[in-house]
PDB file of C-alpha atoms and ligand atoms in Angstrom:
ATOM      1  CA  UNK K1317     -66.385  73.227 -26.635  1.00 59.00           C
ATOM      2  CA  UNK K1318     -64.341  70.695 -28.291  1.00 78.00           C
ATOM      3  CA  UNK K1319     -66.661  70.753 -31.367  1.00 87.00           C
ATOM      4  CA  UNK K1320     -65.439  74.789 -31.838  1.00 89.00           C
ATOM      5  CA  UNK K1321     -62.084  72.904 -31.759  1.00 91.00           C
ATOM      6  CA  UNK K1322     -62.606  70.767 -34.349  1.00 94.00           C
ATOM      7  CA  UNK K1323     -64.670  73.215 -36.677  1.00 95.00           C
ATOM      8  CA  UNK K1324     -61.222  75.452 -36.457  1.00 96.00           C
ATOM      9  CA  UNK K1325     -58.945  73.075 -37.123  1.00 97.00           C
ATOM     10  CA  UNK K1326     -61.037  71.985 -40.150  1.00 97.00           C
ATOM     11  CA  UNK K1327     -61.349  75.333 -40.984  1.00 97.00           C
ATOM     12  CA  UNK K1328     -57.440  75.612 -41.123  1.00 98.00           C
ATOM     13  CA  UNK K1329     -57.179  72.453 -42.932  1.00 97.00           C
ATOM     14  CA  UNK K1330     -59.469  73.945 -45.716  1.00 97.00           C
ATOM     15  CA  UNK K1331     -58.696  77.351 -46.007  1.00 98.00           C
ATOM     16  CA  UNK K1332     -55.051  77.895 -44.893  1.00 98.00           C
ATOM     17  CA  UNK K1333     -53.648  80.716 -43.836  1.00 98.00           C
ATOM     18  CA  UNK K1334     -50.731  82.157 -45.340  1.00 98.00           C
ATOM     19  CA  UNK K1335     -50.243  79.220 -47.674  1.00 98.00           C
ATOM     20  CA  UNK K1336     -48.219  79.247 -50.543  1.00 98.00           C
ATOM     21  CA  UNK K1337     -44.320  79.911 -50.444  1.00 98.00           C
ATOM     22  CA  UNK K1338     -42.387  83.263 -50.977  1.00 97.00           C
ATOM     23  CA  UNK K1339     -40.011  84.045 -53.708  1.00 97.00           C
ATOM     24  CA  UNK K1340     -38.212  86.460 -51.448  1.00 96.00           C
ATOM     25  CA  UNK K1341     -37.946  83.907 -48.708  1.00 94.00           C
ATOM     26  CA  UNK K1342     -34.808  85.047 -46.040  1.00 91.00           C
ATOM     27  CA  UNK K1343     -35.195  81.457 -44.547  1.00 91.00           C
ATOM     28  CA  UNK K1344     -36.357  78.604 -45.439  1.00 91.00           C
ATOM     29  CA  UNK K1345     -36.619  74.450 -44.092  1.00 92.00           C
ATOM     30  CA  UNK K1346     -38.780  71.256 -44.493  1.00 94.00           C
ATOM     31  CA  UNK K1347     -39.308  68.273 -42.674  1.00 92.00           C
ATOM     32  CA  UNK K1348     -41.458  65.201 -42.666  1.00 92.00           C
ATOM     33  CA  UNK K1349     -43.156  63.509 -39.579  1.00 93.00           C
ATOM     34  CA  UNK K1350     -41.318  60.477 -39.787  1.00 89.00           C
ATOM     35  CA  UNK K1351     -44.590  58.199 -38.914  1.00 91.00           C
ATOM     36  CA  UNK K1352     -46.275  59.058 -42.350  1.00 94.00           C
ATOM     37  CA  UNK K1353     -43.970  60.940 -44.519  1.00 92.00           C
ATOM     38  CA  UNK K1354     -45.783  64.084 -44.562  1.00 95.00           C
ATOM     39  CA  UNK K1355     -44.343  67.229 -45.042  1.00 96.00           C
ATOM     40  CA  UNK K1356     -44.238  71.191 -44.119  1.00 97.00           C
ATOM     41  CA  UNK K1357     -42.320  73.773 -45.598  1.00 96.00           C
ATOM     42  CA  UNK K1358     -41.912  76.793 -44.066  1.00 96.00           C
ATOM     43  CA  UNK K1359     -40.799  79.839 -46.020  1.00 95.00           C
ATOM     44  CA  UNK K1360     -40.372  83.442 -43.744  1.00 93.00           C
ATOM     45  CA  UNK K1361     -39.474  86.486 -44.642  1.00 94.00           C
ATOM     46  CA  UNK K1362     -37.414  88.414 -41.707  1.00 92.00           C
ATOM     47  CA  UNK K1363     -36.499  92.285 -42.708  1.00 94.00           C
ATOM     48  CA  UNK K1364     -33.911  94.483 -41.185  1.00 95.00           C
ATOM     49  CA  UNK K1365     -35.432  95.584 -38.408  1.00 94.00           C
ATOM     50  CA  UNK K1366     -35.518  91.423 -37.470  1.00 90.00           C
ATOM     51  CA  UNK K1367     -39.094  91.219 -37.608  1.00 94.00           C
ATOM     52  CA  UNK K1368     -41.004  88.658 -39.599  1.00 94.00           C
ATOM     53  CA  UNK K1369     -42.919  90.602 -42.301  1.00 96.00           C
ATOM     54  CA  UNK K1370     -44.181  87.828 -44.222  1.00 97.00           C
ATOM     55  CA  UNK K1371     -44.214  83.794 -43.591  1.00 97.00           C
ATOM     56  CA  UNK K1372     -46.076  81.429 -46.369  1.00 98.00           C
ATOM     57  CA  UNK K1373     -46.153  77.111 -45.971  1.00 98.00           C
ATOM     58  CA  UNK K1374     -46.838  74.321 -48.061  1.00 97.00           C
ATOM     59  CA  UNK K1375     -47.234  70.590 -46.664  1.00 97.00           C
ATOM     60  CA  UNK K1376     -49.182  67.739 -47.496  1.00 96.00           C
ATOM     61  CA  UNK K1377     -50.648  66.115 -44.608  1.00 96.00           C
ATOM     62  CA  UNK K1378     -53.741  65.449 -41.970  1.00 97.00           C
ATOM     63  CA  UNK K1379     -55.838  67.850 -40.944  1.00 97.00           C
ATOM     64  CA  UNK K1380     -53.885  68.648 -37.510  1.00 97.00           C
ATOM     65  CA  UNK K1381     -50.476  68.743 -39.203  1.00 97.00           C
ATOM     66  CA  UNK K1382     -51.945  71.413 -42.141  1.00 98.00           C
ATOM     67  CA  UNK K1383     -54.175  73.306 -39.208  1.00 98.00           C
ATOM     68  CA  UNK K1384     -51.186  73.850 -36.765  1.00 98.00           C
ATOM     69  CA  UNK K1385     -49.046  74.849 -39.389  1.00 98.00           C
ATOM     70  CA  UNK K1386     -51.768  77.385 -40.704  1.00 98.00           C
ATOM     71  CA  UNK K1387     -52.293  78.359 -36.957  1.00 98.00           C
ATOM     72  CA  UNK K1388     -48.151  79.009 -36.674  1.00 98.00           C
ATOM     73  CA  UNK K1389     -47.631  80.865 -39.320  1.00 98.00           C
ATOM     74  CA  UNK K1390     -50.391  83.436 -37.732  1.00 98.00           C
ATOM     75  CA  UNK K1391     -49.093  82.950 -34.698  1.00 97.00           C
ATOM     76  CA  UNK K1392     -45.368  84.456 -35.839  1.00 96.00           C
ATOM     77  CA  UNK K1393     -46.336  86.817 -38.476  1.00 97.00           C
ATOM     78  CA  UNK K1394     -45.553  90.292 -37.343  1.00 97.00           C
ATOM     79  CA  UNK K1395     -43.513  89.144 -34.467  1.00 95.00           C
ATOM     80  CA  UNK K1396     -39.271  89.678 -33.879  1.00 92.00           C
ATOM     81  CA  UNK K1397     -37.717  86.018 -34.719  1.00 89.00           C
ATOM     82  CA  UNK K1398     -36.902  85.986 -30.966  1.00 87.00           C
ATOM     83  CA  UNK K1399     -40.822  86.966 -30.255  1.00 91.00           C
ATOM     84  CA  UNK K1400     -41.428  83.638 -32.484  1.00 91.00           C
ATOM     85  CA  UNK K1401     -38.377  81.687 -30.975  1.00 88.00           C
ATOM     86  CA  UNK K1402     -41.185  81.879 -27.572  1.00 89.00           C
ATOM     87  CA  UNK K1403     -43.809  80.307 -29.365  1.00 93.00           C
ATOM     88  CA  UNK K1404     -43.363  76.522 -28.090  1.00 92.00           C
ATOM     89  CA  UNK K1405     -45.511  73.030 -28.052  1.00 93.00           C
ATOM     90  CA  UNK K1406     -47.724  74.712 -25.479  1.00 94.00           C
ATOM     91  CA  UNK K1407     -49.293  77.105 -27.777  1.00 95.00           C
ATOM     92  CA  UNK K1408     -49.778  74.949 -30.405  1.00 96.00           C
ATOM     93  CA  UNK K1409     -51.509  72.735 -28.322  1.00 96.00           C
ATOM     94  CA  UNK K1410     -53.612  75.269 -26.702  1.00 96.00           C
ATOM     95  CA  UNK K1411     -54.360  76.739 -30.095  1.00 96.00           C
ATOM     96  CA  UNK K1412     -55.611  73.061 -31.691  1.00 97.00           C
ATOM     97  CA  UNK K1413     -57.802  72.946 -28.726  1.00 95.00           C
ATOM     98  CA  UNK K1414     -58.405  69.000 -28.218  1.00 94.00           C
ATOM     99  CA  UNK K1415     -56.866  66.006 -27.062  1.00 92.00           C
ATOM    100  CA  UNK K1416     -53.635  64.747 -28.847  1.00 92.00           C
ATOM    101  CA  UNK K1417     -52.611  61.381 -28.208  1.00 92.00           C
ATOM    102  CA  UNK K1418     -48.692  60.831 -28.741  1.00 89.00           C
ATOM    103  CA  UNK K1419     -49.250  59.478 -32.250  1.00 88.00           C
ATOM    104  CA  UNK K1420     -50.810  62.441 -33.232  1.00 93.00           C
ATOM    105  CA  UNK K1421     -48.380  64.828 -31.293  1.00 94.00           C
ATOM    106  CA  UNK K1422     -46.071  64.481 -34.275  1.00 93.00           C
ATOM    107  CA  UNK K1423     -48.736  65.595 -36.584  1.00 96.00           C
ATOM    108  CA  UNK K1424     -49.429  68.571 -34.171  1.00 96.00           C
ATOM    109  CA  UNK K1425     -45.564  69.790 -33.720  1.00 95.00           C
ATOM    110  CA  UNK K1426     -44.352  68.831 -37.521  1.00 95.00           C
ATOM    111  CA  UNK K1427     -44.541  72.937 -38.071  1.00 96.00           C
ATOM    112  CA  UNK K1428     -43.139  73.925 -35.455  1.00 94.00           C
ATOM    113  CA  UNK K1429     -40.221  71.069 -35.902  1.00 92.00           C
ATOM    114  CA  UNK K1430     -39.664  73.332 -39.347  1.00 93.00           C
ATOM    115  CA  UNK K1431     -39.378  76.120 -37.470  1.00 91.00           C
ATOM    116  CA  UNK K1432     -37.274  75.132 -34.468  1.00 86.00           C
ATOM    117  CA  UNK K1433     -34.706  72.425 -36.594  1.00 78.00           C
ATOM    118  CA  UNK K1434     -34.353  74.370 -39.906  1.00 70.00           C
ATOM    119  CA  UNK K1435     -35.763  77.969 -39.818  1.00 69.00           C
ATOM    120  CA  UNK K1436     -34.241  79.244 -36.498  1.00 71.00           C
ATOM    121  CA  UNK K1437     -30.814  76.769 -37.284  1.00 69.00           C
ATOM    122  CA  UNK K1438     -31.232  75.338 -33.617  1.00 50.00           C
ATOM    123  CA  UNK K1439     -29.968  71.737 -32.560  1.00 44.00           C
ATOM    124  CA  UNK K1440     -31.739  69.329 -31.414  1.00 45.00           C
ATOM    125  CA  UNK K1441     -30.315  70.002 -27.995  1.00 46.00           C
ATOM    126  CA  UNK K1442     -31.486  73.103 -27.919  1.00 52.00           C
ATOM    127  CA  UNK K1443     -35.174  71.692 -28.283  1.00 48.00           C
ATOM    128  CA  UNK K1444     -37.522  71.664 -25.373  1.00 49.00           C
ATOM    129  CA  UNK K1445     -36.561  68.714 -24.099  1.00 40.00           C
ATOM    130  CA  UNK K1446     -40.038  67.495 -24.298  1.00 46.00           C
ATOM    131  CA  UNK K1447     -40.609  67.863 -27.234  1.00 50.00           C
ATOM    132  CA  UNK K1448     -39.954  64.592 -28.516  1.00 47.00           C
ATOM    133  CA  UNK K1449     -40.230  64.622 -32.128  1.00 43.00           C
TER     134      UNK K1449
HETATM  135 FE1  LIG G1657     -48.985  62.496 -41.247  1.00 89.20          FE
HETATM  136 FE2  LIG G1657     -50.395  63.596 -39.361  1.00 89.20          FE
HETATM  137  S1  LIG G1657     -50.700  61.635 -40.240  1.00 89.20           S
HETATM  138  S2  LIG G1657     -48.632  64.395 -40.276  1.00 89.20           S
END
């Protein structure tokens, strides 16, 4: 099972979803895992009726950070910003499929960081408080 895992996330890694950034963008953060520098930008689009119509990213970065971030931006496309505000570490997780060690779990949560600390404008108190970035 965990080799469907890893053929997905490579999958991600080399053909991302929704990558690219939007000129139109209503939001938009970055931010590096502090480990290794790498980055994710997150650009969304959120229209009138509050619902994410379009969401792009751009990083540089392993194959888990790129993959989660590919997997994120499907996961919130189409959704209210308070349907996305739900999607947490869990999901991510769930969605990579294998083992993260803690090293790594910065690699795995650098999207959603983007989303949580710039995108959404919440503090880091208002962060799971596991989610120790
Ligand atoms: Fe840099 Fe994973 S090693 S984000």
């Amino acid at each position: 099972m965990d080799d469907f895992y890893r053929e997905n996330i490579l999958d991600h890694y080399r053909n991302p979803r929704n990558a690219g950034t939007l000129d139109d963008a209503t939001h938009s953060h970055q931010e590096n895992n502090p480990l290794c520098g790498d980055v994710v930008r997150i650009d969304l689009h959120v229209n009138e009726n509050n619902v994410i119509d379009e969401v792009a990213f751009k990083g540089r970065g392993c194959a888990i950070s790129q993959a989660s971030a590919s997997m994120l931006t499907e996961m919130i496309k189409g959704k209210t910003v308070d349907e996305a505000k739900a999607v947490g570490k869990e999901q991510i997780l769930e969605a990579l499929g294998i083992q993260i060690g803690p090293t790594r779990l910065k690699c795995a949560l650098l999207s959603l960081k983007v989303l949580k600390a710039g995108v959404y404008g919440l503090s880091e108190a208002e962060w799971d408080s596991d989610d120790d970035w």
